[in-house]
């Protein structure tokens, strides 16, 4: 499968840094609130399915969550490792995650489902 995200030289440059930070903090704010509500301050394993360049992972890992990111694009994963050095990252598909069942306490998917090619794939991704 051709991954057009591997063709983009600097994906982060597409959105100005101040806007990228604003949206990342806003989106992860909801996730952090729910994590604290469910787990308190306990460290939990969190999966960012379709992590892109790792900005959401960075925020969560800085809050001491054990964050793993998976993305289909090897270039996005390379950038995620630089942007979020506290996270763990691997290349893989949200349609066939490269992890054993029950590896994570929580998973989330942001800005990914709309890139899938069919409703069937979208349903498959969020049911994992």
PDB file of C-alpha atoms in Angstrom:
ATOM      1  CA  UNK A   1       0.000   0.000   0.000  1.00  0.00           C
ATOM      2  CA  UNK A   2       1.374   3.402  -0.983  1.00  0.00           C
ATOM      3  CA  UNK A   3       1.564   5.618   2.076  1.00  0.00           C
ATOM      4  CA  UNK A   4       1.335   9.248   1.018  1.00  0.00           C
ATOM      5  CA  UNK A   5       2.507  10.376   4.458  1.00  0.00           C
ATOM      6  CA  UNK A   6       5.926   8.910   3.658  1.00  0.00           C
ATOM      7  CA  UNK A   7       6.064  11.281   0.691  1.00  0.00           C
ATOM      8  CA  UNK A   8       5.638  14.404   2.847  1.00  0.00           C
ATOM      9  CA  UNK A   9       9.039  15.786   3.754  1.00  0.00           C
ATOM     10  CA  UNK A  10       8.004  17.738   6.866  1.00  0.00           C
ATOM     11  CA  UNK A  11       4.428  17.044   7.901  1.00  0.00           C
ATOM     12  CA  UNK A  12       4.707  19.242  10.984  1.00  0.00           C
ATOM     13  CA  UNK A  13       5.484  22.249   8.779  1.00  0.00           C
ATOM     14  CA  UNK A  14       1.973  21.984   7.318  1.00  0.00           C
ATOM     15  CA  UNK A  15       0.529  23.467  10.542  1.00  0.00           C
ATOM     16  CA  UNK A  16       2.180  26.400  12.368  1.00  0.00           C
ATOM     17  CA  UNK A  17       3.742  25.291  15.651  1.00  0.00           C
ATOM     18  CA  UNK A  18       1.510  27.452  17.859  1.00  0.00           C
ATOM     19  CA  UNK A  19      -1.614  25.943  16.257  1.00  0.00           C
ATOM     20  CA  UNK A  20      -0.234  22.387  16.427  1.00  0.00           C
ATOM     21  CA  UNK A  21       0.504  22.858  20.136  1.00  0.00           C
ATOM     22  CA  UNK A  22      -2.907  24.385  20.767  1.00  0.00           C
ATOM     23  CA  UNK A  23      -4.790  21.522  19.121  1.00  0.00           C
ATOM     24  CA  UNK A  24      -2.580  18.838  20.683  1.00  0.00           C
ATOM     25  CA  UNK A  25      -3.116  20.259  24.187  1.00  0.00           C
ATOM     26  CA  UNK A  26      -6.824  20.652  23.605  1.00  0.00           C
ATOM     27  CA  UNK A  27      -7.269  17.086  22.359  1.00  0.00           C
ATOM     28  CA  UNK A  28      -5.071  15.519  25.014  1.00  0.00           C
ATOM     29  CA  UNK A  29      -6.743  17.599  27.728  1.00  0.00           C
ATOM     30  CA  UNK A  30      -9.869  15.492  27.344  1.00  0.00           C
ATOM     31  CA  UNK A  31      -7.836  12.276  27.358  1.00  0.00           C
ATOM     32  CA  UNK A  32      -5.919  13.338  30.486  1.00  0.00           C
ATOM     33  CA  UNK A  33      -9.147  14.189  32.271  1.00  0.00           C
ATOM     34  CA  UNK A  34     -10.602  10.760  31.486  1.00  0.00           C
ATOM     35  CA  UNK A  35      -7.375   8.951  32.447  1.00  0.00           C
ATOM     36  CA  UNK A  36      -7.291  10.704  35.820  1.00  0.00           C
ATOM     37  CA  UNK A  37     -10.961   9.968  36.394  1.00  0.00           C
ATOM     38  CA  UNK A  38     -10.547   6.253  35.669  1.00  0.00           C
ATOM     39  CA  UNK A  39      -7.014   5.566  36.953  1.00  0.00           C
ATOM     40  CA  UNK A  40      -6.118   8.454  39.248  1.00  0.00           C
ATOM     41  CA  UNK A  41      -2.390   9.111  39.130  1.00  0.00           C
ATOM     42  CA  UNK A  42      -1.539   5.448  38.475  1.00  0.00           C
ATOM     43  CA  UNK A  43       0.793   4.883  35.518  1.00  0.00           C
ATOM     44  CA  UNK A  44      -1.042   3.097  32.741  1.00  0.00           C
ATOM     45  CA  UNK A  45      -0.141   1.822  29.277  1.00  0.00           C
ATOM     46  CA  UNK A  46      -1.703   4.010  26.582  1.00  0.00           C
ATOM     47  CA  UNK A  47      -1.816   3.364  22.823  1.00  0.00           C
ATOM     48  CA  UNK A  48      -2.016   6.207  20.307  1.00  0.00           C
ATOM     49  CA  UNK A  49      -3.290   4.422  17.182  1.00  0.00           C
ATOM     50  CA  UNK A  50      -2.231   6.489  14.190  1.00  0.00           C
ATOM     51  CA  UNK A  51       0.169   8.607  16.227  1.00  0.00           C
ATOM     52  CA  UNK A  52       1.587  10.593  13.321  1.00  0.00           C
ATOM     53  CA  UNK A  53       4.507  12.717  14.454  1.00  0.00           C
ATOM     54  CA  UNK A  54       3.879  12.019  18.146  1.00  0.00           C
ATOM     55  CA  UNK A  55       2.611  15.323  19.533  1.00  0.00           C
ATOM     56  CA  UNK A  56      -0.224  13.761  21.547  1.00  0.00           C
ATOM     57  CA  UNK A  57       2.176  11.087  22.809  1.00  0.00           C
ATOM     58  CA  UNK A  58       4.610  13.782  23.937  1.00  0.00           C
ATOM     59  CA  UNK A  59       2.040  15.505  26.121  1.00  0.00           C
ATOM     60  CA  UNK A  60       0.799  12.267  27.697  1.00  0.00           C
ATOM     61  CA  UNK A  61       4.276  10.857  28.295  1.00  0.00           C
ATOM     62  CA  UNK A  62       5.319  14.121  29.963  1.00  0.00           C
ATOM     63  CA  UNK A  63       2.434  13.508  32.373  1.00  0.00           C
ATOM     64  CA  UNK A  64       4.048  10.162  33.226  1.00  0.00           C
ATOM     65  CA  UNK A  65       1.821   7.881  31.168  1.00  0.00           C
ATOM     66  CA  UNK A  66       3.491   4.925  29.463  1.00  0.00           C
ATOM     67  CA  UNK A  67       2.673   5.877  25.876  1.00  0.00           C
ATOM     68  CA  UNK A  68       3.055   3.745  22.759  1.00  0.00           C
ATOM     69  CA  UNK A  69       2.450   5.053  19.264  1.00  0.00           C
ATOM     70  CA  UNK A  70       1.787   3.139  16.079  1.00  0.00           C
ATOM     71  CA  UNK A  71       1.567   4.612  12.593  1.00  0.00           C
ATOM     72  CA  UNK A  72       1.648   3.213   9.071  1.00  0.00           C
ATOM     73  CA  UNK A  73       4.256   5.766   7.975  1.00  0.00           C
ATOM     74  CA  UNK A  74       7.870   5.017   8.821  1.00  0.00           C
ATOM     75  CA  UNK A  75       8.681   8.713   8.313  1.00  0.00           C
ATOM     76  CA  UNK A  76       6.001   9.767  10.790  1.00  0.00           C
ATOM     77  CA  UNK A  77       7.350   7.260  13.314  1.00  0.00           C
ATOM     78  CA  UNK A  78      10.889   8.614  12.860  1.00  0.00           C
ATOM     79  CA  UNK A  79       9.602  12.125  13.620  1.00  0.00           C
ATOM     80  CA  UNK A  80       7.519  10.871  16.554  1.00  0.00           C
ATOM     81  CA  UNK A  81      10.639   9.377  18.134  1.00  0.00           C
ATOM     82  CA  UNK A  82      12.321  12.796  17.910  1.00  0.00           C
ATOM     83  CA  UNK A  83       9.268  14.782  19.054  1.00  0.00           C
ATOM     84  CA  UNK A  84       8.398  12.466  21.929  1.00  0.00           C
ATOM     85  CA  UNK A  85      11.565  10.827  23.288  1.00  0.00           C
ATOM     86  CA  UNK A  86       9.723   9.394  26.316  1.00  0.00           C
ATOM     87  CA  UNK A  87       7.298   7.411  24.141  1.00  0.00           C
ATOM     88  CA  UNK A  88       7.738   4.076  22.389  1.00  0.00           C
ATOM     89  CA  UNK A  89       6.910   3.843  18.683  1.00  0.00           C
ATOM     90  CA  UNK A  90       6.512   1.254  15.978  1.00  0.00           C
ATOM     91  CA  UNK A  91       5.394   1.106  12.370  1.00  0.00           C
ATOM     92  CA  UNK A  92       2.078  -0.689  11.953  1.00  0.00           C
ATOM     93  CA  UNK A  93      -1.507  -0.412  10.828  1.00  0.00           C
ATOM     94  CA  UNK A  94      -4.515   0.500  12.960  1.00  0.00           C
ATOM     95  CA  UNK A  95      -6.277  -2.278  11.029  1.00  0.00           C
ATOM     96  CA  UNK A  96      -3.867  -4.933  12.262  1.00  0.00           C
ATOM     97  CA  UNK A  97      -2.145  -3.701  15.394  1.00  0.00           C
ATOM     98  CA  UNK A  98       1.259  -5.283  16.085  1.00  0.00           C
ATOM     99  CA  UNK A  99       0.527  -5.903  19.771  1.00  0.00           C
ATOM    100  CA  UNK A 100      -0.923  -8.740  21.814  1.00  0.00           C
ATOM    101  CA  UNK A 101      -4.442  -8.390  23.190  1.00  0.00           C
ATOM    102  CA  UNK A 102      -4.660  -6.658  26.581  1.00  0.00           C
ATOM    103  CA  UNK A 103      -1.287  -4.924  26.151  1.00  0.00           C
ATOM    104  CA  UNK A 104      -2.810  -1.501  26.854  1.00  0.00           C
ATOM    105  CA  UNK A 105      -5.099  -0.116  29.518  1.00  0.00           C
ATOM    106  CA  UNK A 106      -6.383   2.563  27.149  1.00  0.00           C
ATOM    107  CA  UNK A 107      -6.194   3.349  23.455  1.00  0.00           C
ATOM    108  CA  UNK A 108      -7.257   6.345  21.427  1.00  0.00           C
ATOM    109  CA  UNK A 109      -7.290   7.360  17.793  1.00  0.00           C
ATOM    110  CA  UNK A 110      -7.075  10.999  16.645  1.00  0.00           C
ATOM    111  CA  UNK A 111      -7.001  12.338  13.082  1.00  0.00           C
ATOM    112  CA  UNK A 112      -6.743   8.849  11.607  1.00  0.00           C
ATOM    113  CA  UNK A 113     -10.111   7.238  10.918  1.00  0.00           C
ATOM    114  CA  UNK A 114     -10.978   9.617   8.081  1.00  0.00           C
ATOM    115  CA  UNK A 115      -7.874   8.447   6.181  1.00  0.00           C
ATOM    116  CA  UNK A 116      -9.184   4.881   5.971  1.00  0.00           C
ATOM    117  CA  UNK A 117     -10.681   3.902   2.635  1.00  0.00           C
ATOM    118  CA  UNK A 118     -14.073   2.505   3.652  1.00  0.00           C
ATOM    119  CA  UNK A 119     -16.671   2.421   6.376  1.00  0.00           C
ATOM    120  CA  UNK A 120     -15.724  -1.223   6.958  1.00  0.00           C
ATOM    121  CA  UNK A 121     -12.101  -0.212   7.631  1.00  0.00           C
ATOM    122  CA  UNK A 122     -13.229   2.603   9.912  1.00  0.00           C
ATOM    123  CA  UNK A 123     -15.404   0.239  11.958  1.00  0.00           C
ATOM    124  CA  UNK A 124     -12.562  -2.280  12.070  1.00  0.00           C
ATOM    125  CA  UNK A 125     -10.092   0.333  13.362  1.00  0.00           C
ATOM    126  CA  UNK A 126     -12.274   1.535  16.218  1.00  0.00           C
ATOM    127  CA  UNK A 127     -13.319  -1.959  17.261  1.00  0.00           C
ATOM    128  CA  UNK A 128      -9.727  -3.048  17.965  1.00  0.00           C
TER     129      UNK A 128
END
